[in-house]
């Protein structure tokens, strides 16, 4: 890895961040706060929230086995993705490399930040070779984006290739683990201390059942977390979100129960799906969704919409021709989907 200063945009490296009232006094002993022009009424929403989310990070730290200084919290993982571009990529000069197909936000953030986005096609098993990503990179490649389990394909990426990339790439490797809770593969958080060029993204939106509160996590070296913290909005995580996440952390055993139910349903739904006449192929998955190739993706998608059931049509995505992406729901929801498709299949073949 190049020195972090060399990877960081010079203006960001030199930035003196805004210093909020709560940055300048963050002690616990004061009882009269007349420093932030807040309203003294309407407790507790009258007060600005903790800009560094210390209580919440203190609860996340033992669960994820990463130090509080290695945690950044954002308004969804999307905030961390955008900050990575803003911290490291000079608009119009630098570029990033990503596997393809993958999560669409990496390219959107690249386009917003005027950063060239280089795609490297996955193979027919939706896997990649570190060498291909390295070949696509040059001296101005600051970030490589990986997503494991990958969206929309569902599979884990080969961890040996990820390690090769971490060892050989001179920039920063971002591994998006939004679906890691549904996978048997251990999280890359276990090797965070060994790789100062690794950023891991996780989220409260999937396994944690909290998409509405908008809370994403990035795990990285204290130096990278320091840069993100310096350039984020001062109060990027509001009090309501911090409180809800704190209460989720206190009952995180429930999350494991949800994950177990989703995994049981995943097995059942995929088995039943394989029996449907409209199903040509099911791709292996390590996430809370699976990709399936069907006879006519657009027709089946439209038919399901007519039945009040929405799946994701991914047939316009490279390597995903005639594919639908199916999220695992509750047992009754999954049964509705199966029943609708059984009816479709009979009317289709008549
Ligand atoms: C759903 C998803 C996320 C989550 O994004 P949030 O902004 O945290 O809701 C991140 N990455 C991938 C690949 C996803 O599919």
Coordinates of N, CA and C in Angstrom, one line a residue, residues 24-232:
X24 N -16.1 20.6 21.0 CA -15.3 21.4 21.9 C -15.5 21.1 23.4
X25 N -16.8 20.7 23.7 CA -17.0 20.2 25.1 C -17.8 18.9 24.9
X26 N -17.2 17.8 25.4 CA -17.9 16.5 25.3 C -17.9 15.8 26.6
X27 N -17.6 16.6 27.7 CA -17.5 15.9 29.0 C -18.9 15.5 29.5
X28 N -18.9 14.9 30.7 CA -20.2 14.4 31.2 C -20.7 15.2 32.4
X29 N -19.8 16.0 33.0 CA -20.1 16.6 34.3 C -21.0 17.8 34.2
X30 N -21.0 18.5 33.0 CA -21.8 19.8 33.0 C -23.3 19.5 33.1
X31 N -24.0 20.5 33.6 CA -25.4 20.3 33.6 C -26.2 21.5 33.0
X32 N -25.4 22.6 32.7 CA -26.1 23.7 32.0 C -25.4 23.9 30.6
X33 N -26.1 23.7 29.6 CA -25.6 23.8 28.2 C -26.1 25.1 27.6
X34 N -25.2 26.1 27.5 CA -25.6 27.4 26.8 C -24.6 27.7 25.7
X35 N -24.1 26.6 25.0 CA -23.0 26.8 24.1 C -23.5 26.5 22.6
X36 N -24.6 25.9 22.4 CA -24.9 25.5 21.0 C -26.1 26.1 20.4
X37 N -26.6 27.2 21.0 CA -27.8 27.9 20.5 C -29.0 26.9 20.4
X38 N -29.1 25.9 21.3 CA -30.2 25.0 21.3 C -31.4 25.7 22.0
X39 N -32.6 25.1 21.8 CA -33.8 25.5 22.6 C -33.7 24.8 23.9
X40 N -34.0 25.5 25.1 CA -33.9 24.7 26.4 C -35.1 23.8 26.6
X41 N -36.1 24.0 25.8 CA -37.4 23.2 25.9 C -37.3 22.0 25.0
X42 N -38.4 21.2 25.1 CA -38.6 20.0 24.1 C -37.5 18.9 24.3
X43 N -37.2 18.7 25.6 CA -36.2 17.6 25.9 C -36.8 16.2 25.4
X44 N -36.0 15.3 24.9 CA -34.6 15.4 24.6 C -34.2 15.8 23.2
X45 N -35.2 16.1 22.3 CA -34.9 16.3 20.9 C -34.3 17.7 20.7
X46 N -34.3 18.6 21.8 CA -33.7 19.9 21.7 C -32.2 19.9 21.5
X47 N -31.6 18.8 22.0 CA -30.1 18.8 22.0 C -29.5 18.1 20.8
X48 N -28.4 18.7 20.3 CA -27.7 18.0 19.2 C -27.2 16.6 19.7
X49 N -27.2 15.7 18.8 CA -26.7 14.3 19.2 C -25.2 14.3 19.3
X50 N -24.7 13.2 19.8 CA -23.2 13.0 19.9 C -22.7 12.9 18.5
X51 N -21.8 13.8 18.1 CA -21.2 13.7 16.7 C -20.4 12.5 16.5
X52 N -19.9 11.9 17.5 CA -19.0 10.7 17.3 C -19.7 9.4 17.7
X53 N -20.9 9.5 18.1 CA -21.8 8.3 18.4 C -21.0 7.3 19.4
X54 N -20.4 7.9 20.5 CA -19.6 7.1 21.3 C -20.3 5.9 22.0
X55 N -21.5 6.1 22.5 CA -22.2 5.1 23.2 C -22.5 3.9 22.2
X56 N -23.0 4.2 21.1 CA -23.3 3.2 20.1 C -22.1 2.5 19.6
X57 N -21.0 3.2 19.3 CA -19.8 2.5 18.9 C -19.3 1.6 20.0
X58 N -19.4 2.0 21.3 CA -19.0 1.2 22.4 C -19.8 -0.2 22.4
X59 N -21.0 -0.1 22.0 CA -21.8 -1.4 22.0 C -21.6 -2.2 20.7
X60 N -21.3 -1.6 19.6 CA -21.0 -2.3 18.4 C -19.6 -3.0 18.5
X61 N -18.7 -2.3 19.1 CA -17.3 -2.8 19.2 C -17.2 -4.3 19.7
X62 N -17.8 -4.7 20.8 CA -17.6 -6.1 21.2 C -18.4 -7.1 20.3
X63 N -19.5 -6.6 19.7 CA -20.3 -7.5 18.9 C -19.5 -7.8 17.6
X64 N -18.9 -6.8 17.0 CA -18.2 -7.0 15.7 C -16.7 -7.2 15.9
X65 N -16.3 -7.2 17.2 CA -14.8 -7.5 17.5 C -13.9 -6.5 16.8
X66 N -14.2 -5.3 16.7 CA -13.3 -4.2 16.2 C -13.3 -3.1 17.2
X67 N -12.2 -2.4 17.3 CA -12.0 -1.3 18.3 C -12.9 -0.1 17.9
X68 N -13.4 0.7 18.9 CA -14.2 1.8 18.5 C -13.5 2.8 17.5
X69 N -12.2 2.9 17.6 CA -11.5 3.8 16.7 C -11.4 3.2 15.3
X70 N -11.9 2.0 15.1 CA -11.9 1.4 13.8 C -13.3 1.4 13.2
X71 N -14.2 2.1 13.8 CA -15.6 2.2 13.4 C -16.0 3.6 12.9
X72 N -16.6 3.6 11.7 CA -17.3 4.8 11.3 C -18.7 4.5 11.1
X73 N -19.6 5.4 11.5 CA -21.1 5.2 11.3 C -21.6 6.3 10.3
X74 N -22.4 5.8 9.4 CA -22.9 6.8 8.4 C -24.4 6.6 8.1
X75 N -24.9 7.6 7.4 CA -26.3 7.6 7.0 C -26.5 6.5 5.9
X76 N -26.5 5.3 6.3 CA -26.5 4.1 5.4 C -25.0 3.9 5.0
X77 N -24.8 2.7 4.4 CA -23.5 2.4 3.9 C -23.2 3.4 2.8
X78 N -24.2 3.9 2.1 CA -24.0 4.8 1.0 C -23.2 6.0 1.4
X79 N -23.3 6.5 2.7 CA -22.5 7.6 3.1 C -21.0 7.2 3.1
X80 N -20.7 6.0 3.6 CA -19.3 5.6 3.6 C -18.7 5.5 2.2
X81 N -19.6 5.0 1.3 CA -19.1 4.8 -0.1 C -18.8 6.2 -0.7
X82 N -19.7 7.1 -0.5 CA -19.5 8.5 -1.0 C -18.3 9.1 -0.4
X83 N -18.1 9.0 0.9 CA -16.9 9.6 1.6 C -15.6 9.0 1.1
X84 N -15.6 7.7 0.7 CA -14.4 7.1 0.2 C -14.0 7.8 -1.1
X85 N -15.0 8.1 -2.0 CA -14.7 8.9 -3.2 C -14.2 10.3 -2.9
X86 N -14.9 10.9 -1.9 CA -14.5 12.3 -1.6 C -13.2 12.4 -0.9
X87 N -12.8 11.4 -0.2 CA -11.5 11.4 0.6 C -10.3 11.1 -0.3
X88 N -10.5 10.1 -1.3 CA -9.3 9.6 -1.9 C -9.3 9.9 -3.4
X89 N -10.4 10.2 -4.1 CA -10.4 10.3 -5.5 C -10.4 11.8 -6.0
X90 N -9.4 12.2 -6.7 CA -9.4 13.6 -7.3 C -10.3 13.6 -8.5
X91 N -11.4 14.4 -8.5 CA -12.3 14.4 -9.7 C -11.6 14.6 -11.0
X92 N -12.0 13.9 -12.0 CA -11.4 14.1 -13.3 C -10.0 13.5 -13.5
X93 N -9.4 13.0 -12.4 CA -8.0 12.5 -12.5 C -7.9 11.1 -12.1
X94 N -8.4 10.7 -10.9 CA -8.3 9.4 -10.4 C -9.4 8.5 -10.9
X95 N -9.2 7.2 -10.7 CA -10.2 6.2 -11.1 C -10.4 5.1 -10.0
X96 N -11.4 4.3 -10.2 CA -11.6 3.2 -9.3 C -11.9 2.0 -10.2
X97 N -11.7 0.8 -9.6 CA -12.0 -0.5 -10.3 C -13.0 -1.2 -9.5
X98 N -13.9 -1.9 -10.2 CA -14.9 -2.7 -9.5 C -15.2 -3.9 -10.3
X99 N -15.7 -5.0 -9.6 CA -16.2 -6.1 -10.3 C -17.5 -5.7 -10.9
X100 N -17.9 -6.5 -11.9 CA -19.2 -6.3 -12.6 C -19.9 -7.6 -13.0
X101 N -21.1 -7.8 -12.8 CA -22.1 -6.9 -12.2 C -21.9 -6.8 -10.6
X102 N -22.4 -5.7 -10.1 CA -22.4 -5.6 -8.6 C -23.3 -4.5 -8.2
X103 N -23.3 -4.1 -7.0 CA -24.2 -3.1 -6.4 C -24.0 -1.7 -7.2
X104 N -25.2 -1.2 -7.6 CA -25.1 0.0 -8.5 C -24.6 1.3 -7.9
X105 N -24.6 1.4 -6.5 CA -24.2 2.7 -5.9 C -22.8 3.1 -6.1
X106 N -21.9 2.1 -6.3 CA -20.5 2.4 -6.5 C -20.3 3.3 -7.7
X107 N -21.0 2.8 -8.8 CA -20.9 3.6 -10.1 C -21.6 5.0 -10.0
X108 N -22.7 5.0 -9.3 CA -23.5 6.3 -9.1 C -22.6 7.3 -8.4
X109 N -22.0 6.8 -7.3 CA -21.1 7.7 -6.5 C -19.9 8.1 -7.3
X110 N -19.3 7.2 -8.2 CA -18.2 7.6 -9.0 C -18.7 8.7 -10.0
X111 N -19.8 8.5 -10.6 CA -20.3 9.5 -11.6 C -20.6 10.8 -10.9
X112 N -21.2 10.8 -9.7 CA -21.4 12.1 -9.0 C -20.1 12.8 -8.7
X113 N -19.1 12.0 -8.4 CA -17.8 12.6 -8.0 C -16.9 12.8 -9.2
X114 N -17.4 12.6 -10.4 CA -16.6 12.7 -11.6 C -15.3 11.9 -11.5
X115 N -15.5 10.6 -11.2 CA -14.3 9.7 -11.1 C -14.6 8.5 -12.0
X116 N -13.6 8.2 -12.8 CA -13.7 7.1 -13.8 C -14.0 5.8 -13.1
X117 N -14.9 5.1 -13.6 CA -15.3 3.8 -13.0 C -15.0 2.7 -14.0
X118 N -14.1 1.8 -13.6 CA -13.6 0.7 -14.5 C -14.2 -0.6 -14.0
X119 N -15.0 -1.2 -14.9 CA -15.6 -2.5 -14.6 C -14.9 -3.7 -15.1
X120 N -14.7 -4.7 -14.3 CA -14.1 -6.0 -14.7 C -15.1 -7.1 -14.5
X121 N -15.5 -7.7 -15.7 CA -16.5 -8.7 -15.7 C -16.2 -9.9 -14.9
X122 N -17.2 -10.4 -14.1 CA -17.0 -11.6 -13.4 C -17.0 -12.8 -14.4
X123 N -16.6 -14.0 -13.9 CA -16.6 -15.1 -14.8 C -18.0 -15.8 -14.7
X124 N -18.2 -16.9 -15.3 CA -19.6 -17.5 -15.4 C -20.0 -18.0 -14.0
X125 N -19.1 -18.2 -13.1 CA -19.4 -18.6 -11.7 C -19.6 -17.3 -10.8
X126 N -19.5 -16.2 -11.5 CA -19.6 -14.9 -10.8 C -18.4 -14.7 -9.8
X127 N -17.2 -15.2 -10.2 CA -16.0 -15.0 -9.5 C -15.0 -14.1 -10.2
X128 N -14.0 -13.7 -9.5 CA -13.0 -12.8 -10.2 C -11.6 -13.3 -9.9
X129 N -10.7 -12.8 -10.7 CA -9.3 -13.1 -10.4 C -8.6 -11.7 -10.0
X130 N -7.8 -11.8 -8.9 CA -7.1 -10.6 -8.5 C -6.3 -9.9 -9.6
X131 N -5.7 -10.8 -10.4 CA -4.8 -10.3 -11.5 C -5.6 -9.5 -12.4
X132 N -6.8 -9.8 -12.7 CA -7.6 -9.0 -13.7 C -7.9 -7.6 -13.2
X133 N -8.2 -7.6 -11.9 CA -8.5 -6.2 -11.3 C -7.2 -5.4 -11.2
X134 N -6.1 -6.1 -10.9 CA -4.8 -5.4 -10.9 C -4.4 -4.9 -12.3
X135 N -4.7 -5.7 -13.3 CA -4.4 -5.3 -14.7 C -5.3 -4.1 -15.1
X136 N -6.5 -4.0 -14.6 CA -7.4 -2.9 -14.9 C -7.0 -1.6 -14.2
X137 N -6.1 -1.7 -13.2 CA -5.7 -0.5 -12.4 C -4.4 0.1 -12.9
X138 N -4.3 1.4 -12.6 CA -3.0 2.1 -12.9 C -2.6 2.9 -11.7
X139 N -1.7 3.8 -11.9 CA -1.1 4.6 -10.8 C -2.2 5.5 -10.2
X140 N -3.2 5.8 -10.9 CA -4.3 6.7 -10.4 C -5.5 6.0 -9.9
X141 N -5.4 4.6 -9.8 CA -6.5 3.9 -9.2 C -6.4 3.9 -7.7
X142 N -7.4 4.5 -7.1 CA -7.3 4.7 -5.6 C -8.1 3.6 -4.9
X143 N -9.2 3.2 -5.5 CA -10.1 2.2 -4.7 C -10.4 1.0 -5.6
X144 N -10.5 -0.1 -5.0 CA -11.1 -1.3 -5.7 C -12.4 -1.7 -4.9
X145 N -13.5 -1.9 -5.6 CA -14.7 -2.2 -4.9 C -15.1 -3.7 -5.1
X146 N -15.2 -4.4 -4.0 CA -15.7 -5.8 -4.0 C -16.9 -5.9 -3.1
X147 N -17.8 -6.8 -3.4 CA -19.0 -7.0 -2.7 C -19.2 -8.5 -2.4
X148 N -19.2 -8.9 -1.2 CA -19.2 -10.3 -0.8 C -20.0 -10.6 0.4
X149 N -21.1 -11.3 0.4 CA -21.8 -11.8 -0.8 C -22.1 -10.7 -1.8
X150 N -22.0 -11.0 -3.1 CA -22.3 -10.0 -4.1 C -23.7 -9.8 -4.4
X151 N -24.1 -8.5 -4.6 CA -25.4 -8.2 -5.1 C -25.3 -7.8 -6.5
X152 N -26.0 -8.3 -7.5 CA -27.2 -9.1 -7.4 C -27.0 -10.6 -7.5
X153 N -25.7 -11.1 -7.5 CA -25.5 -12.5 -7.9 C -25.7 -13.4 -6.6
X154 N -25.5 -12.9 -5.4 CA -25.8 -13.6 -4.2 C -24.6 -14.4 -3.6
X155 N -23.6 -14.7 -4.4 CA -22.5 -15.6 -4.0 C -21.4 -14.8 -3.2
X156 N -20.7 -15.5 -2.3 CA -19.4 -15.0 -1.8 C -18.4 -14.9 -2.8
X157 N -17.5 -13.9 -2.8 CA -16.3 -13.9 -3.6 C -15.3 -14.8 -3.0
X158 N -14.4 -15.3 -3.9 CA -13.3 -16.1 -3.4 C -12.4 -15.4 -2.5
X159 N -12.3 -15.8 -1.2 CA -11.5 -15.0 -0.2 C -10.0 -15.1 -0.5
X160 N -9.5 -16.1 -1.2 CA -8.1 -16.2 -1.5 C -7.7 -15.1 -2.5
X161 N -8.6 -14.8 -3.4 CA -8.4 -13.7 -4.4 C -8.5 -12.4 -3.7
X162 N -9.4 -12.2 -2.8 CA -9.4 -11.0 -2.0 C -8.1 -10.7 -1.3
X163 N -7.6 -11.8 -0.6 CA -6.4 -11.6 0.1 C -5.2 -11.2 -0.8
X164 N -5.2 -11.9 -2.0 CA -4.1 -11.5 -3.0 C -4.2 -10.1 -3.3
X165 N -5.4 -9.6 -3.5 CA -5.6 -8.2 -3.9 C -5.2 -7.3 -2.8
X166 N -5.5 -7.6 -1.5 CA -5.1 -6.8 -0.4 C -3.6 -6.8 -0.3
X167 N -2.9 -7.9 -0.6 CA -1.4 -7.9 -0.6 C -0.8 -7.1 -1.7
X168 N -1.4 -7.1 -2.9 CA -0.7 -6.6 -4.0 C -1.2 -5.2 -4.5
X169 N -2.4 -4.8 -4.2 CA -2.9 -3.5 -4.7 C -2.3 -2.4 -3.8
X170 N -1.9 -1.4 -4.5 CA -1.2 -0.2 -3.8 C -2.2 0.8 -3.2
X171 N -3.5 0.7 -3.6 CA -4.5 1.6 -3.1 C -5.4 0.9 -2.0
X172 N -6.6 1.3 -1.9 CA -7.5 0.8 -0.9 C -8.6 -0.2 -1.4
X173 N -8.7 -1.3 -0.7 CA -9.7 -2.3 -1.2 C -11.0 -2.2 -0.3
X174 N -12.1 -2.0 -0.9 CA -13.4 -1.9 -0.1 C -14.2 -3.1 -0.3
X175 N -14.4 -3.8 0.8 CA -15.2 -5.1 0.7 C -16.6 -4.8 1.4
X176 N -17.6 -4.8 0.6 CA -19.0 -4.5 1.0 C -19.6 -5.8 1.5
X177 N -19.8 -5.9 2.8 CA -20.3 -7.1 3.5 C -21.8 -6.9 3.9
X178 N -22.6 -6.2 3.1 CA -23.9 -5.9 3.5 C -24.7 -7.2 3.9
X179 N -24.3 -8.3 3.3 CA -25.1 -9.6 3.5 C -24.3 -10.6 4.3
X180 N -23.2 -10.2 4.9 CA -22.3 -11.2 5.5 C -23.0 -12.0 6.6
X181 N -24.0 -11.4 7.3 CA -24.7 -12.1 8.4 C -25.4 -13.3 7.9
X182 N -25.7 -13.4 6.6 CA -26.4 -14.6 6.0 C -25.5 -15.6 5.5
X183 N -24.2 -15.3 5.6 CA -23.1 -16.2 5.0 C -22.4 -17.0 6.0
X184 N -21.9 -18.2 5.6 CA -21.0 -19.0 6.5 C -19.6 -18.5 6.6
X185 N -19.2 -17.7 5.5 CA -17.9 -17.2 5.4 C -17.6 -16.2 6.5
X186 N -16.4 -16.3 7.2 CA -16.2 -15.3 8.3 C -16.0 -13.9 7.7
X187 N -16.4 -12.9 8.5 CA -16.2 -11.5 8.0 C -14.7 -11.2 7.9
X188 N -14.4 -10.3 7.0 CA -13.0 -9.8 6.9 C -12.6 -8.9 8.0
X189 N -13.5 -8.6 8.9 CA -13.1 -7.8 10.1 C -12.1 -8.6 10.9
X190 N -12.0 -9.9 10.8 CA -11.0 -10.7 11.5 C -9.6 -10.4 11.1
X191 N -9.4 -9.8 9.9 CA -8.0 -9.5 9.5 C -7.8 -8.0 9.3
X192 N -8.7 -7.2 9.9 CA -8.6 -5.7 9.7 C -7.2 -5.2 10.2
X193 N -6.7 -5.7 11.3 CA -5.5 -5.2 11.9 C -4.3 -5.5 11.0
X194 N -4.4 -6.5 10.2 CA -3.2 -6.9 9.3 C -3.2 -6.0 8.0
X195 N -4.3 -5.4 7.6 CA -4.4 -4.7 6.3 C -4.8 -3.3 6.5
X196 N -3.9 -2.4 6.5 CA -4.2 -0.9 6.6 C -4.9 -0.4 5.4
X197 N -5.0 -1.2 4.3 CA -5.6 -0.7 3.0 C -7.0 -1.4 2.9
X198 N -7.6 -1.9 4.0 CA -8.9 -2.6 3.9 C -10.0 -1.7 4.5
X199 N -11.1 -1.5 3.8 CA -12.3 -0.9 4.4 C -13.4 -1.9 4.2
X200 N -14.1 -2.3 5.3 CA -15.2 -3.2 5.3 C -16.5 -2.4 5.5
X201 N -17.5 -2.7 4.7 CA -18.8 -2.0 4.9 C -19.8 -3.0 5.4
X202 N -20.5 -2.7 6.4 CA -21.7 -3.4 6.8 C -22.8 -2.5 7.0
X203 N -24.0 -3.0 7.3 CA -25.2 -2.1 7.4 C -26.2 -2.6 8.4
X204 N -27.0 -1.8 8.9 CA -28.2 -2.2 9.7 C -29.4 -2.5 8.9
X205 N -29.3 -2.3 7.5 CA -30.4 -2.4 6.7 C -30.9 -3.8 6.3
X206 N -30.1 -4.8 6.5 CA -30.5 -6.1 6.0 C -30.8 -7.0 7.2
X207 N -29.7 -7.8 7.7 CA -30.0 -8.7 8.8 C -30.5 -8.0 10.0
X208 N -30.2 -6.8 10.3 CA -30.6 -6.1 11.5 C -32.0 -5.5 11.4
X209 N -32.6 -5.6 10.2 CA -34.0 -5.2 10.1 C -34.2 -3.8 10.3
X210 N -33.3 -2.9 10.0 CA -33.4 -1.5 10.3 C -33.1 -0.6 9.1
X211 N -33.6 -1.0 7.9 CA -33.4 -0.1 6.7 C -33.9 1.3 6.9
X212 N -35.0 1.4 7.7 CA -35.6 2.7 7.8 C -34.8 3.7 8.6
X213 N -33.9 3.2 9.5 CA -33.2 4.2 10.4 C -32.0 4.8 9.7
X214 N -31.6 4.2 8.5 CA -30.4 4.7 7.8 C -29.1 4.7 8.6
X215 N -28.6 3.5 8.8 CA -27.3 3.4 9.6 C -26.4 2.3 8.9
X216 N -25.3 2.8 8.5 CA -24.3 1.9 7.9 C -23.0 2.0 8.7
X217 N -22.2 0.9 8.6 CA -20.9 0.9 9.3 C -19.8 0.7 8.3
X218 N -18.7 1.4 8.6 CA -17.4 1.1 7.9 C -16.4 0.8 9.0
X219 N -15.6 -0.3 8.7 CA -14.5 -0.7 9.6 C -13.2 -0.6 8.8
X220 N -12.3 0.1 9.4 CA -11.0 0.3 8.8 C -10.0 0.7 9.8
X221 N -8.7 1.0 9.4 CA -7.7 1.5 10.3 C -8.1 2.8 11.0
X222 N -7.6 3.1 12.2 CA -8.0 4.3 12.8 C -7.6 5.5 12.0
X223 N -6.6 5.4 11.1 CA -6.2 6.6 10.3 C -7.3 6.8 9.2
X224 N -7.8 5.8 8.6 CA -8.8 6.0 7.5 C -10.1 6.4 8.2
X225 N -10.5 5.8 9.4 CA -11.7 6.3 10.1 C -11.5 7.8 10.5
X226 N -10.3 8.2 10.8 CA -10.1 9.6 11.2 C -10.4 10.5 10.0
X227 N -10.0 10.1 8.8 CA -10.3 10.9 7.6 C -11.8 11.0 7.4
X228 N -12.5 9.9 7.4 CA -13.9 9.9 7.2 C -14.6 10.8 8.3
X229 N -14.1 10.7 9.5 CA -14.7 11.5 10.6 C -14.5 13.0 10.4
X230 N -13.4 13.3 9.8 CA -13.0 14.7 9.6 C -13.9 15.3 8.5
X231 N -14.3 14.5 7.5 CA -15.1 15.1 6.4 C -16.6 14.9 6.4
X232 N -17.1 14.1 7.3 CA -18.5 13.8 7.4 C -19.3 15.1 7.9

